[in-house]
């Protein structure tokens, strides 16, 4: 009779013998599979607009919007290069359209947001209605609606695209198709959706035209800014967020998009915010002003100074605090609606 194998050898033999049968022992990976707290592979990152813009303009020389279909530079998380994502669940990119160009009409099950960064006078069309893009506007392309972009501007127009591409990929639920028209036919005057749904009133007889997505497809900056300014003057300032509002779907009061939550906040001049952390990693676009963000996990700490049109990402369960000497306005988006739908959203406000 053979002597019994030592434990380590016994285990290795077991693993080797069952490997061809697509079996693997849980106890070797349990700690990583079920971590004590979120342990994202994402890292914080900052994209200074001054550094990004020349590459966008070179992309403008290198390819037309039509040939590219979408002329976009993807903001890739430095720890997830090659995966086309800024967090594990979200995609972000900067899209450029030049005067006279058209980005042809298509649709997909991925939902998109556009946050206008530079230039005015480009338009995007959704479901027969166009909206003019102005800096700071938040625009939605609902899942499976045809959309095309174009520009009658005199200069370049750049916006931030935020999509749920990694979420839809995770669920293997993506469909896409091209429209027969390069630019879809306009069937409603500009401003119809805002008039119907954007004045604290809604049509008496209506169905939600885009299911779980807001029927307002452009939330103009003018209005967001006015609300934040008034609240800064008249309401208490939150010690963590300054003055922060979330965008809402007027039909439900919930998030405007089923997968992506969007926010706009004002940091008053002289604001030194307290630190917080949350499970939803968030992408920020600086609208106005300047400030600093400190993002930390464990011993690692990143300190970024930001100005207009800069972008940065705060990954899941990293602590972050914002400050601003002169005041700033920040747009941000995250996958919080999904966390909330799954009952796994978590947030800590540190003192
Ligand atoms: O504008 O339809 O950045 O389909 C990535 C995929 C933009 C768009 C992106 C897209 C779009």
PDB file of N, CA and C in Angstrom, residues 155-220:
ATOM      1  N   UNK A 155     -17.630  76.416 -35.212  1.00  0.00           N
ATOM      2  CA  UNK A 155     -16.411  75.835 -34.641  1.00  0.00           C
ATOM      3  C   UNK A 155     -16.663  74.430 -34.146  1.00  0.00           C
ATOM      4  N   UNK A 156     -15.628  73.809 -33.590  1.00  0.00           N
ATOM      5  CA  UNK A 156     -15.787  72.450 -33.080  1.00  0.00           C
ATOM      6  C   UNK A 156     -16.759  72.401 -31.895  1.00  0.00           C
ATOM      7  N   UNK A 157     -17.489  71.316 -31.796  1.00  0.00           N
ATOM      8  CA  UNK A 157     -18.341  71.080 -30.637  1.00  0.00           C
ATOM      9  C   UNK A 157     -17.924  69.737 -30.029  1.00  0.00           C
ATOM     10  N   UNK A 158     -17.725  69.738 -28.729  1.00  0.00           N
ATOM     11  CA  UNK A 158     -17.251  68.539 -28.021  1.00  0.00           C
ATOM     12  C   UNK A 158     -18.190  68.252 -26.863  1.00  0.00           C
ATOM     13  N   UNK A 159     -18.559  66.982 -26.727  1.00  0.00           N
ATOM     14  CA  UNK A 159     -19.357  66.621 -25.548  1.00  0.00           C
ATOM     15  C   UNK A 159     -18.848  65.309 -24.962  1.00  0.00           C
ATOM     16  N   UNK A 160     -19.199  65.146 -23.681  1.00  0.00           N
ATOM     17  CA  UNK A 160     -18.897  63.905 -22.969  1.00  0.00           C
ATOM     18  C   UNK A 160     -20.020  62.917 -23.231  1.00  0.00           C
ATOM     19  N   UNK A 161     -19.677  61.735 -23.706  1.00  0.00           N
ATOM     20  CA  UNK A 161     -20.632  60.645 -23.840  1.00  0.00           C
ATOM     21  C   UNK A 161     -20.502  59.751 -22.612  1.00  0.00           C
ATOM     22  N   UNK A 162     -21.620  59.457 -21.976  1.00  0.00           N
ATOM     23  CA  UNK A 162     -21.629  58.463 -20.892  1.00  0.00           C
ATOM     24  C   UNK A 162     -22.594  57.365 -21.281  1.00  0.00           C
ATOM     25  N   UNK A 163     -22.129  56.152 -21.378  1.00  0.00           N
ATOM     26  CA  UNK A 163     -23.007  55.045 -21.789  1.00  0.00           C
ATOM     27  C   UNK A 163     -22.887  53.882 -20.812  1.00  0.00           C
ATOM     28  N   UNK A 164     -23.935  53.046 -20.823  1.00  0.00           N
ATOM     29  CA  UNK A 164     -23.935  51.848 -19.974  1.00  0.00           C
ATOM     30  C   UNK A 164     -23.410  50.629 -20.750  1.00  0.00           C
ATOM     31  N   UNK A 165     -22.491  50.876 -21.678  1.00  0.00           N
ATOM     32  CA  UNK A 165     -21.958  49.803 -22.539  1.00  0.00           C
ATOM     33  C   UNK A 165     -21.467  48.592 -21.721  1.00  0.00           C
ATOM     34  N   UNK A 166     -20.657  48.801 -20.659  1.00  0.00           N
ATOM     35  CA  UNK A 166     -20.174  47.616 -19.927  1.00  0.00           C
ATOM     36  C   UNK A 166     -21.294  46.855 -19.214  1.00  0.00           C
ATOM     37  N   UNK A 167     -22.342  47.564 -18.799  1.00  0.00           N
ATOM     38  CA  UNK A 167     -23.467  46.889 -18.126  1.00  0.00           C
ATOM     39  C   UNK A 167     -24.208  46.011 -19.127  1.00  0.00           C
ATOM     40  N   UNK A 168     -24.487  46.584 -20.301  1.00  0.00           N
ATOM     41  CA  UNK A 168     -25.218  45.824 -21.319  1.00  0.00           C
ATOM     42  C   UNK A 168     -24.366  44.644 -21.811  1.00  0.00           C
ATOM     43  N   UNK A 169     -23.041  44.863 -21.901  1.00  0.00           N
ATOM     44  CA  UNK A 169     -22.121  43.790 -22.290  1.00  0.00           C
ATOM     45  C   UNK A 169     -22.128  42.685 -21.230  1.00  0.00           C
ATOM     46  N   UNK A 170     -22.131  43.072 -19.973  1.00  0.00           N
ATOM     47  CA  UNK A 170     -22.149  42.098 -18.870  1.00  0.00           C
ATOM     48  C   UNK A 170     -23.360  41.179 -18.976  1.00  0.00           C
ATOM     49  N   UNK A 171     -24.503  41.787 -19.336  1.00  0.00           N
ATOM     50  CA  UNK A 171     -25.733  40.994 -19.447  1.00  0.00           C
ATOM     51  C   UNK A 171     -25.896  40.358 -20.837  1.00  0.00           C
ATOM     52  N   UNK A 172     -24.944  40.617 -21.727  1.00  0.00           N
ATOM     53  CA  UNK A 172     -25.036  40.132 -23.110  1.00  0.00           C
ATOM     54  C   UNK A 172     -26.404  40.422 -23.708  1.00  0.00           C
ATOM     55  N   UNK A 173     -26.801  41.707 -23.595  1.00  0.00           N
ATOM     56  CA  UNK A 173     -28.151  42.088 -24.003  1.00  0.00           C
ATOM     57  C   UNK A 173     -28.143  43.175 -25.076  1.00  0.00           C
ATOM     58  N   UNK A 174     -27.028  43.321 -25.790  1.00  0.00           N
ATOM     59  CA  UNK A 174     -26.905  44.433 -26.731  1.00  0.00           C
ATOM     60  C   UNK A 174     -27.408  44.118 -28.125  1.00  0.00           C
ATOM     61  N   UNK A 175     -28.228  45.035 -28.657  1.00  0.00           N
ATOM     62  CA  UNK A 175     -28.618  45.012 -30.071  1.00  0.00           C
ATOM     63  C   UNK A 175     -28.315  46.382 -30.653  1.00  0.00           C
ATOM     64  N   UNK A 176     -28.064  46.435 -31.954  1.00  0.00           N
ATOM     65  CA  UNK A 176     -27.819  47.726 -32.611  1.00  0.00           C
ATOM     66  C   UNK A 176     -28.242  47.633 -34.061  1.00  0.00           C
ATOM     67  N   UNK A 177     -28.579  48.783 -34.644  1.00  0.00           N
ATOM     68  CA  UNK A 177     -28.924  48.813 -36.065  1.00  0.00           C
ATOM     69  C   UNK A 177     -28.801  50.209 -36.620  1.00  0.00           C
ATOM     70  N   UNK A 178     -28.600  50.286 -37.940  1.00  0.00           N
ATOM     71  CA  UNK A 178     -28.508  51.576 -38.606  1.00  0.00           C
ATOM     72  C   UNK A 178     -29.861  51.988 -39.172  1.00  0.00           C
ATOM     73  N   UNK A 179     -30.074  53.297 -39.203  1.00  0.00           N
ATOM     74  CA  UNK A 179     -31.272  53.849 -39.825  1.00  0.00           C
ATOM     75  C   UNK A 179     -31.057  53.888 -41.343  1.00  0.00           C
ATOM     76  N   UNK A 180     -32.151  53.897 -42.104  1.00  0.00           N
ATOM     77  CA  UNK A 180     -31.999  54.040 -43.556  1.00  0.00           C
ATOM     78  C   UNK A 180     -31.630  55.485 -43.909  1.00  0.00           C
ATOM     79  N   UNK A 181     -32.134  56.438 -43.128  1.00  0.00           N
ATOM     80  CA  UNK A 181     -31.763  57.850 -43.322  1.00  0.00           C
ATOM     81  C   UNK A 181     -30.474  58.148 -42.581  1.00  0.00           C
ATOM     82  N   UNK A 182     -29.594  58.934 -43.249  1.00  0.00           N
ATOM     83  CA  UNK A 182     -28.357  59.356 -42.571  1.00  0.00           C
ATOM     84  C   UNK A 182     -28.709  60.267 -41.381  1.00  0.00           C
ATOM     85  N   UNK A 183     -29.596  61.254 -41.665  1.00  0.00           N
ATOM     86  CA  UNK A 183     -30.157  62.078 -40.590  1.00  0.00           C
ATOM     87  C   UNK A 183     -31.647  61.775 -40.543  1.00  0.00           C
ATOM     88  N   UNK A 184     -32.140  61.470 -39.367  1.00  0.00           N
ATOM     89  CA  UNK A 184     -33.565  61.145 -39.280  1.00  0.00           C
ATOM     90  C   UNK A 184     -34.429  62.363 -39.598  1.00  0.00           C
ATOM     91  N   UNK A 185     -35.634  62.097 -40.049  1.00  0.00           N
ATOM     92  CA  UNK A 185     -36.570  63.183 -40.365  1.00  0.00           C
ATOM     93  C   UNK A 185     -37.017  63.857 -39.074  1.00  0.00           C
ATOM     94  N   UNK A 186     -37.091  65.199 -39.160  1.00  0.00           N
ATOM     95  CA  UNK A 186     -37.562  65.958 -38.003  1.00  0.00           C
ATOM     96  C   UNK A 186     -39.080  66.020 -38.081  1.00  0.00           C
ATOM     97  N   UNK A 187     -39.751  65.558 -37.038  1.00  0.00           N
ATOM     98  CA  UNK A 187     -41.215  65.513 -37.054  1.00  0.00           C
ATOM     99  C   UNK A 187     -41.847  66.415 -35.995  1.00  0.00           C
ATOM    100  N   UNK A 188     -41.027  66.942 -35.110  1.00  0.00           N
ATOM    101  CA  UNK A 188     -41.554  67.825 -34.055  1.00  0.00           C
ATOM    102  C   UNK A 188     -40.615  69.002 -33.902  1.00  0.00           C
ATOM    103  N   UNK A 189     -41.165  70.204 -33.619  1.00  0.00           N
ATOM    104  CA  UNK A 189     -40.277  71.351 -33.424  1.00  0.00           C
ATOM    105  C   UNK A 189     -39.413  71.203 -32.175  1.00  0.00           C
ATOM    106  N   UNK A 190     -38.263  71.844 -32.231  1.00  0.00           N
ATOM    107  CA  UNK A 190     -37.362  71.838 -31.073  1.00  0.00           C
ATOM    108  C   UNK A 190     -38.074  72.388 -29.838  1.00  0.00           C
ATOM    109  N   UNK A 191     -37.855  71.756 -28.727  1.00  0.00           N
ATOM    110  CA  UNK A 191     -38.434  72.244 -27.462  1.00  0.00           C
ATOM    111  C   UNK A 191     -39.732  71.559 -27.089  1.00  0.00           C
ATOM    112  N   UNK A 192     -40.260  70.685 -27.991  1.00  0.00           N
ATOM    113  CA  UNK A 192     -41.544  70.033 -27.690  1.00  0.00           C
ATOM    114  C   UNK A 192     -41.466  69.182 -26.418  1.00  0.00           C
ATOM    115  N   UNK A 193     -40.422  68.393 -26.296  1.00  0.00           N
ATOM    116  CA  UNK A 193     -40.360  67.499 -25.128  1.00  0.00           C
ATOM    117  C   UNK A 193     -40.226  68.306 -23.846  1.00  0.00           C
ATOM    118  N   UNK A 194     -39.467  69.405 -23.908  1.00  0.00           N
ATOM    119  CA  UNK A 194     -39.299  70.233 -22.706  1.00  0.00           C
ATOM    120  C   UNK A 194     -40.620  70.915 -22.345  1.00  0.00           C
ATOM    121  N   UNK A 195     -41.365  71.375 -23.375  1.00  0.00           N
ATOM    122  CA  UNK A 195     -42.653  72.017 -23.109  1.00  0.00           C
ATOM    123  C   UNK A 195     -43.648  71.023 -22.517  1.00  0.00           C
ATOM    124  N   UNK A 196     -43.595  69.787 -23.025  1.00  0.00           N
ATOM    125  CA  UNK A 196     -44.553  68.790 -22.527  1.00  0.00           C
ATOM    126  C   UNK A 196     -44.248  68.329 -21.115  1.00  0.00           C
ATOM    127  N   UNK A 197     -42.952  68.172 -20.847  1.00  0.00           N
ATOM    128  CA  UNK A 197     -42.592  67.475 -19.607  1.00  0.00           C
ATOM    129  C   UNK A 197     -41.700  68.276 -18.656  1.00  0.00           C
ATOM    130  N   UNK A 198     -41.209  69.452 -19.099  1.00  0.00           N
ATOM    131  CA  UNK A 198     -40.164  70.132 -18.349  1.00  0.00           C
ATOM    132  C   UNK A 198     -40.614  71.333 -17.539  1.00  0.00           C
ATOM    133  N   UNK A 199     -41.901  71.472 -17.272  1.00  0.00           N
ATOM    134  CA  UNK A 199     -42.374  72.654 -16.535  1.00  0.00           C
ATOM    135  C   UNK A 199     -43.204  72.268 -15.319  1.00  0.00           C
ATOM    136  N   UNK A 200     -42.843  71.187 -14.673  1.00  0.00           N
ATOM    137  CA  UNK A 200     -43.600  70.704 -13.507  1.00  0.00           C
ATOM    138  C   UNK A 200     -45.032  70.343 -13.860  1.00  0.00           C
ATOM    139  N   UNK A 201     -45.280  70.104 -15.133  1.00  0.00           N
ATOM    140  CA  UNK A 201     -46.591  69.653 -15.593  1.00  0.00           C
ATOM    141  C   UNK A 201     -46.322  68.587 -16.635  1.00  0.00           C
ATOM    142  N   UNK A 202     -47.294  67.692 -16.835  1.00  0.00           N
ATOM    143  CA  UNK A 202     -47.145  66.684 -17.894  1.00  0.00           C
ATOM    144  C   UNK A 202     -48.465  66.553 -18.624  1.00  0.00           C
ATOM    145  N   UNK A 203     -48.428  66.078 -19.870  1.00  0.00           N
ATOM    146  CA  UNK A 203     -49.683  65.953 -20.624  1.00  0.00           C
ATOM    147  C   UNK A 203     -50.695  65.089 -19.870  1.00  0.00           C
ATOM    148  N   UNK A 204     -51.958  65.469 -19.979  1.00  0.00           N
ATOM    149  CA  UNK A 204     -53.010  64.742 -19.252  1.00  0.00           C
ATOM    150  C   UNK A 204     -53.101  63.302 -19.746  1.00  0.00           C
ATOM    151  N   UNK A 205     -53.017  63.147 -21.071  1.00  0.00           N
ATOM    152  CA  UNK A 205     -53.047  61.787 -21.624  1.00  0.00           C
ATOM    153  C   UNK A 205     -51.681  61.467 -22.216  1.00  0.00           C
ATOM    154  N   UNK A 206     -50.991  60.566 -21.585  1.00  0.00           N
ATOM    155  CA  UNK A 206     -49.698  60.192 -22.135  1.00  0.00           C
ATOM    156  C   UNK A 206     -49.303  58.821 -21.606  1.00  0.00           C
ATOM    157  N   UNK A 207     -48.482  58.168 -22.374  1.00  0.00           N
ATOM    158  CA  UNK A 207     -47.746  57.029 -21.869  1.00  0.00           C
ATOM    159  C   UNK A 207     -46.315  57.501 -21.786  1.00  0.00           C
ATOM    160  N   UNK A 208     -45.522  56.878 -20.923  1.00  0.00           N
ATOM    161  CA  UNK A 208     -44.101  57.207 -20.888  1.00  0.00           C
ATOM    162  C   UNK A 208     -43.549  56.859 -22.264  1.00  0.00           C
ATOM    163  N   UNK A 209     -43.107  57.857 -23.045  1.00  0.00           N
ATOM    164  CA  UNK A 209     -42.729  57.542 -24.426  1.00  0.00           C
ATOM    165  C   UNK A 209     -41.479  56.661 -24.528  1.00  0.00           C
ATOM    166  N   UNK A 210     -40.629  56.683 -23.508  1.00  0.00           N
ATOM    167  CA  UNK A 210     -39.383  55.899 -23.590  1.00  0.00           C
ATOM    168  C   UNK A 210     -39.243  54.929 -22.422  1.00  0.00           C
ATOM    169  N   UNK A 211     -40.358  54.376 -21.982  1.00  0.00           N
ATOM    170  CA  UNK A 211     -40.295  53.378 -20.922  1.00  0.00           C
ATOM    171  C   UNK A 211     -39.697  53.945 -19.644  1.00  0.00           C
ATOM    172  N   UNK A 212     -38.617  53.318 -19.185  1.00  0.00           N
ATOM    173  CA  UNK A 212     -38.008  53.707 -17.912  1.00  0.00           C
ATOM    174  C   UNK A 212     -37.157  54.972 -18.031  1.00  0.00           C
ATOM    175  N   UNK A 213     -37.019  55.513 -19.236  1.00  0.00           N
ATOM    176  CA  UNK A 213     -36.178  56.694 -19.431  1.00  0.00           C
ATOM    177  C   UNK A 213     -37.024  57.964 -19.452  1.00  0.00           C
ATOM    178  N   UNK A 214     -36.448  59.048 -18.969  1.00  0.00           N
ATOM    179  CA  UNK A 214     -37.152  60.332 -18.914  1.00  0.00           C
ATOM    180  C   UNK A 214     -37.648  60.762 -20.292  1.00  0.00           C
ATOM    181  N   UNK A 215     -38.845  61.361 -20.359  1.00  0.00           N
ATOM    182  CA  UNK A 215     -39.341  61.905 -21.636  1.00  0.00           C
ATOM    183  C   UNK A 215     -38.692  63.243 -21.996  1.00  0.00           C
ATOM    184  N   UNK A 216     -37.970  63.859 -21.032  1.00  0.00           N
ATOM    185  CA  UNK A 216     -37.240  65.097 -21.359  1.00  0.00           C
ATOM    186  C   UNK A 216     -35.914  64.668 -21.938  1.00  0.00           C
ATOM    187  N   UNK A 217     -35.562  65.140 -23.127  1.00  0.00           N
ATOM    188  CA  UNK A 217     -34.270  64.666 -23.586  1.00  0.00           C
ATOM    189  C   UNK A 217     -33.167  65.697 -23.515  1.00  0.00           C
ATOM    190  N   UNK A 218     -33.490  66.937 -23.209  1.00  0.00           N
ATOM    191  CA  UNK A 218     -32.433  67.887 -22.889  1.00  0.00           C
ATOM    192  C   UNK A 218     -32.783  68.646 -21.620  1.00  0.00           C
ATOM    193  N   UNK A 219     -31.881  68.612 -20.669  1.00  0.00           N
ATOM    194  CA  UNK A 219     -32.011  69.371 -19.423  1.00  0.00           C
ATOM    195  C   UNK A 219     -31.032  70.541 -19.537  1.00  0.00           C
ATOM    196  N   UNK A 220     -31.541  71.747 -19.897  1.00  0.00           N
ATOM    197  CA  UNK A 220     -30.622  72.855 -20.203  1.00  0.00           C
ATOM    198  C   UNK A 220     -29.857  73.346 -18.973  1.00  0.00           C
TER     199      UNK A 220
END
